[in-house]
Coordinates of C-alpha atoms in Angstrom, one line a residue:
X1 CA 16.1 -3.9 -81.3
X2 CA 16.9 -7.5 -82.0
X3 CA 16.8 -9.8 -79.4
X4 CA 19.1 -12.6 -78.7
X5 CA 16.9 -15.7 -78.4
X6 CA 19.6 -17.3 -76.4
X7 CA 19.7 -14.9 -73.8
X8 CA 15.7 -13.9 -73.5
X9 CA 14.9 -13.0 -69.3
X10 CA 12.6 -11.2 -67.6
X11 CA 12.7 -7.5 -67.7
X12 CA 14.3 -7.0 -64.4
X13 CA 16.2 -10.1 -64.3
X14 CA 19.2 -8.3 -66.2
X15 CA 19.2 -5.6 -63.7
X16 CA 19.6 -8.5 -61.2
X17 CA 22.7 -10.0 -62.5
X18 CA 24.3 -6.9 -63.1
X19 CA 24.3 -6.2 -59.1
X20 CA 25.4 -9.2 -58.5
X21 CA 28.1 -9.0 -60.6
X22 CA 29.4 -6.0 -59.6
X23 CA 28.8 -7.4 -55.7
X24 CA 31.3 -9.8 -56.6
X25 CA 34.0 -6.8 -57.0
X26 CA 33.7 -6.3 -53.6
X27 CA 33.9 -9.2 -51.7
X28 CA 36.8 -10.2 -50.0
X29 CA 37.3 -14.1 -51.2
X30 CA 39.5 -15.5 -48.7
X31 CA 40.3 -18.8 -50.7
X32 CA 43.5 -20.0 -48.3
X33 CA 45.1 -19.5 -51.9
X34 CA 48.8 -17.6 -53.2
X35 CA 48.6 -14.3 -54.0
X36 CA 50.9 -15.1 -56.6
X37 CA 48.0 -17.0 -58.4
X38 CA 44.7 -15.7 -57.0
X39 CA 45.8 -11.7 -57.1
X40 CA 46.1 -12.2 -61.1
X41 CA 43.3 -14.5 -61.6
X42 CA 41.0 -11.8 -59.6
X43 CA 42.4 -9.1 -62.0
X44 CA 41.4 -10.8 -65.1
X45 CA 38.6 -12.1 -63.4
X46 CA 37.3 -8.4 -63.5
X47 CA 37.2 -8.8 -67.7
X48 CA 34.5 -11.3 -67.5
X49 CA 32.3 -9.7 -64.7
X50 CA 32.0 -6.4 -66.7
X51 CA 31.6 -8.4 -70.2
X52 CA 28.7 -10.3 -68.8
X53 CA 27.6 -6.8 -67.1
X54 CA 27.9 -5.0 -70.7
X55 CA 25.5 -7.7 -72.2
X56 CA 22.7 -7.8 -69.1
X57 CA 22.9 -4.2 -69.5
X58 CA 22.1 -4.7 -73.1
X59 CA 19.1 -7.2 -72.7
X60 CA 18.0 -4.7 -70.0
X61 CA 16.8 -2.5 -73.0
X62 CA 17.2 0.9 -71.0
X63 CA 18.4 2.6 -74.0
X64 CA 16.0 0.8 -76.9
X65 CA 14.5 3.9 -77.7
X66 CA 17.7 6.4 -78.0
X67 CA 19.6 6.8 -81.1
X68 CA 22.3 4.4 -82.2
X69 CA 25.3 6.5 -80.6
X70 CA 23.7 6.4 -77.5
X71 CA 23.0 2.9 -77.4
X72 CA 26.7 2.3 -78.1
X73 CA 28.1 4.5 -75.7
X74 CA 25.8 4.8 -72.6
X75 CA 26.6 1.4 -71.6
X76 CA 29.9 2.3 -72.0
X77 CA 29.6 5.2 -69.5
X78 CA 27.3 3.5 -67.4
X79 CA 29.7 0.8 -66.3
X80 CA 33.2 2.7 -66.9
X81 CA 31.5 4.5 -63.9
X82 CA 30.4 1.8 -61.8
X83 CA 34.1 0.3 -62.8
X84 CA 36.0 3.2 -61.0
X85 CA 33.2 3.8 -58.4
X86 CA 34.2 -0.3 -57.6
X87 CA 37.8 0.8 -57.2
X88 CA 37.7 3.4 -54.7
X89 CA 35.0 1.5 -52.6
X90 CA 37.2 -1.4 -52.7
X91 CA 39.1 -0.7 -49.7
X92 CA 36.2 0.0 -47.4
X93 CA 35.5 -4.1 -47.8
X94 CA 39.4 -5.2 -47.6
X95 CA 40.2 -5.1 -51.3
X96 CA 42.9 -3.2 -52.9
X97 CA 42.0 -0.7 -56.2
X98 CA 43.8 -1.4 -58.7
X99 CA 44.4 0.1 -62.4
X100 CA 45.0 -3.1 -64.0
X101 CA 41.4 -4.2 -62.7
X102 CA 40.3 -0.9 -64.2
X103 CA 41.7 -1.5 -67.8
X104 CA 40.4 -4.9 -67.5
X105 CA 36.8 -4.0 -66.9
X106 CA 36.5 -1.4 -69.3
X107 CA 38.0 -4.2 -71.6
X108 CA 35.0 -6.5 -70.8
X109 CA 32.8 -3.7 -71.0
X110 CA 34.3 -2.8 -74.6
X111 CA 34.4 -6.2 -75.6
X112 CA 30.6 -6.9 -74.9
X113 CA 29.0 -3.9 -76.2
X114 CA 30.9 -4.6 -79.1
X115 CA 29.1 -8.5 -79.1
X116 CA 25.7 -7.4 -78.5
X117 CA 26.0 -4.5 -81.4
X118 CA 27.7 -6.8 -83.7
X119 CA 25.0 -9.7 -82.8
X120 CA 22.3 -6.7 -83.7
X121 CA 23.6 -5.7 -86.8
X122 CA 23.7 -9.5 -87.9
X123 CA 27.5 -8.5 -88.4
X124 CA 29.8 -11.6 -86.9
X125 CA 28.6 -11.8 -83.5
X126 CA 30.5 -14.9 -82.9
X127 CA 34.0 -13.7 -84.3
X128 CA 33.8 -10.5 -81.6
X129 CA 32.4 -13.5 -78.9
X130 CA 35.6 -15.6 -80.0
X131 CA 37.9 -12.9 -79.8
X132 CA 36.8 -12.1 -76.3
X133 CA 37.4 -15.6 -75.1
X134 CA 40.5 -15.4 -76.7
X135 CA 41.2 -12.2 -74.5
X136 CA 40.0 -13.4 -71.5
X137 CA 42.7 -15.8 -72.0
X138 CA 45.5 -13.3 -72.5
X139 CA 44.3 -11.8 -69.2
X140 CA 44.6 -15.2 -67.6
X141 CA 48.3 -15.7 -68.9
X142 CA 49.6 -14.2 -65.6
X143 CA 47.5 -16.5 -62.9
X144 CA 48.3 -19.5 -65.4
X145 CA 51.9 -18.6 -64.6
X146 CA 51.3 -18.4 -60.9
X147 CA 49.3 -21.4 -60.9
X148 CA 52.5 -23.5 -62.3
X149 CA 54.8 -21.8 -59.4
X150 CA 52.7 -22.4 -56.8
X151 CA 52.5 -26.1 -58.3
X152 CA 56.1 -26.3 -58.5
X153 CA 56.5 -25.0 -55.0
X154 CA 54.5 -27.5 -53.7
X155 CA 56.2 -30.2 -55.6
X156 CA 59.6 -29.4 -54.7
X157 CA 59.0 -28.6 -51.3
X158 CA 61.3 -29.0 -48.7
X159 CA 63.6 -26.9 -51.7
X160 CA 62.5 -23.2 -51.8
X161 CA 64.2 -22.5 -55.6
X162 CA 66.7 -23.8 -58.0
X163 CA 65.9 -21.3 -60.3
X164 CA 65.6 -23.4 -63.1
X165 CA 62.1 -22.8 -64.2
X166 CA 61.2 -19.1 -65.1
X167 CA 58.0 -19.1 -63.2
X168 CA 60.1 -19.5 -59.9
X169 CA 60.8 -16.1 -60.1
X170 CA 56.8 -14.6 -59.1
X171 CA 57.6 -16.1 -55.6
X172 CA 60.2 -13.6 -55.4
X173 CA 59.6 -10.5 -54.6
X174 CA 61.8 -7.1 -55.0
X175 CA 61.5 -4.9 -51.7
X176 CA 63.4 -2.0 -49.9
X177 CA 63.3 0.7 -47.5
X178 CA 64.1 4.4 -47.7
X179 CA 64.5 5.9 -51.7
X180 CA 66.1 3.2 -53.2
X181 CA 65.0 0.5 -55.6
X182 CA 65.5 -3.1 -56.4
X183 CA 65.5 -5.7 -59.3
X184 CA 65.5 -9.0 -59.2
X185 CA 66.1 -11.2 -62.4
X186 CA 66.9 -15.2 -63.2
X187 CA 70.7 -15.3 -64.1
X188 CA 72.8 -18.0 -65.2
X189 CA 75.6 -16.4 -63.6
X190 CA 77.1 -18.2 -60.0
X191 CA 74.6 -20.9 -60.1
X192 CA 74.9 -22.6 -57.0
X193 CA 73.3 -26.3 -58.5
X194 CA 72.5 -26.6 -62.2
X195 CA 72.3 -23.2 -64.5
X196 CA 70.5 -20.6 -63.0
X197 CA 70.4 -18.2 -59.9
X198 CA 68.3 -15.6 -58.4
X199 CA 70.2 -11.7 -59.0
X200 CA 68.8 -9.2 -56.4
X201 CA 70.7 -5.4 -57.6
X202 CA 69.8 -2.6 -56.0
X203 CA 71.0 0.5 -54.7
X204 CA 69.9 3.6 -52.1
X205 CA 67.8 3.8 -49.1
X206 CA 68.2 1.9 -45.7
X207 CA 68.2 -1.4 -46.5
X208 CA 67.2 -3.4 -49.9
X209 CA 66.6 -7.4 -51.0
X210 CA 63.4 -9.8 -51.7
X211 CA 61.0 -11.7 -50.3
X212 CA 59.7 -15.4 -50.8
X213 CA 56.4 -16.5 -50.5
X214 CA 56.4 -19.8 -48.9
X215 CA 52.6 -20.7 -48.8
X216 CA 51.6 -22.2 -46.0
X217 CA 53.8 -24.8 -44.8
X218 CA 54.6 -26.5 -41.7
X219 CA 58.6 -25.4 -40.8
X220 CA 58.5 -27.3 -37.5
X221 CA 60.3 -30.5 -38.6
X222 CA 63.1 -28.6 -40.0
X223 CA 66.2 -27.6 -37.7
X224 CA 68.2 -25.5 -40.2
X225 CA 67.3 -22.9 -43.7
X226 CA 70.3 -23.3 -46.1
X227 CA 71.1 -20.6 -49.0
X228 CA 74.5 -19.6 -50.6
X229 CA 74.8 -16.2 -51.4
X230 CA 77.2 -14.2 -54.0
X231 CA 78.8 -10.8 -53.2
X232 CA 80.5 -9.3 -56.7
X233 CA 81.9 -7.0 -54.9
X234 CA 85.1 -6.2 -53.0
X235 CA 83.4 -4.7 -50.1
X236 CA 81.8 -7.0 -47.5
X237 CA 77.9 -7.2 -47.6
X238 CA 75.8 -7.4 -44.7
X239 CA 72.6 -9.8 -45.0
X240 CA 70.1 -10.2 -42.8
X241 CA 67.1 -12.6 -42.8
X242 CA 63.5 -12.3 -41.4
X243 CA 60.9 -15.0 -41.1
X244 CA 57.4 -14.0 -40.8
X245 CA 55.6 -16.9 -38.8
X246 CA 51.7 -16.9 -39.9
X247 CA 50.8 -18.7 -36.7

């Protein structure tokens, strides 16, 4: 097998790094971040781990001797198993499982078995290497989007929402109680300032609305929480409000 003079180690080194990697699936980062941001940029973080996993498995040369299928398709297996052993382990270390980390590891396992192969074959290496950084940034589309709401947040702060930018709406959260469901959407219908509003619709079970994520902010210098709130219909609506303190 060809070997990539870039990425030349010693034998067991490769073995190494893929332990690691996969160590990293279970730790429970505690990064005094937003969910809205981290949870995403840990899900697509799971592409790169088992892209650099599929290509230390590759300079590992366990299957150098075996025919070409199985070259191709036992790292495949290999780490599509360790990928949904990692999930159901998960919560013994404080981590959720989650499908979307599942299709996103067997993504960076696909993608760099396809690398090393095409890098073997002398057979555009660099377009499949291209395309999988241009993946990886797909993936990272939903943490980039967090990343501006938590910055907005932060900007605007003492105001929770105007609505007015689209990403406001991933520090909303749809929630209920019982069999019954809930949507929430940007409207430009009843804007209370400017052109847009938060619609919460719903229906069933005991009680139904959304949550905000505030971050972490200090509330003590504030004597009052001001919202205005739309019923479209005739009948009156109860709402009720809850404050989880994190102190």
């Amino acid at each position: 097998m060809k070997m990539m003079p870039f990425l030349k180690m010693p034998p067991k080194l490769p073995l190494y790094i893929i332990a690691v990697l996969i160590a990293l699936c279970f730790f429970p980062f505690d990064l005094d971040a937003d969910e809205v941001f981290y949870g995403p940029f840990f899900d697509a973080g799971h592409f790169g781990i088992f892209f650099l996993a599929a290509i230390a498995l590759e300079r590992a040369n366990l299957f150098s001797t075996r025919p070409n299928a199985v070259k191709l398709f036992a790292p495949l297996f290999c780490l599509g198993a360790a990928i949904v052993l990692v999930e159901l382990l998960q919560p013994l270390f404080g981590r959720t499982p989650s499908l979307t980390d599942i299709r996103n590891g067997f993504l960076g396992t696909l993608a760099g078995v396809l690398v090393c192969a095409a890098y073997v074959r002398g057979r555009r290496a660099l377009i499949c290497a291209l395309f999988s950084a241009l993946l990886q940034l797909v993936l990272l589309n939903p943490a980039i989007a967090g990343f501006r709401a938590v910055r907005w947040r932060a900007s605007a702060w003492p105001l929770l929402a105007d609505f007015e930018t689209p990403e406001q709406a991933l520090l909303w959260a749809p929630i209920h109680y019982g069999n019954g469901f809930t949507e929430i959407r940007i409207s430009s219908r009843q804007a209370a300032d400017g052109r847009s509003s938060l619609a919460i619709t719903g229906g069933g079970g005991t009680w139904r609305g959304a949550e905000y994520d505030a971050g972490e902010r200090d509330w003590s210098k504030y004597g009052q929480l001001v919202l205005r709130a739309y019923n479209p219909h005739a009948h009156p609506l109860v709402l009720s409000l809850r404050i989880d303190d994190m102190r």
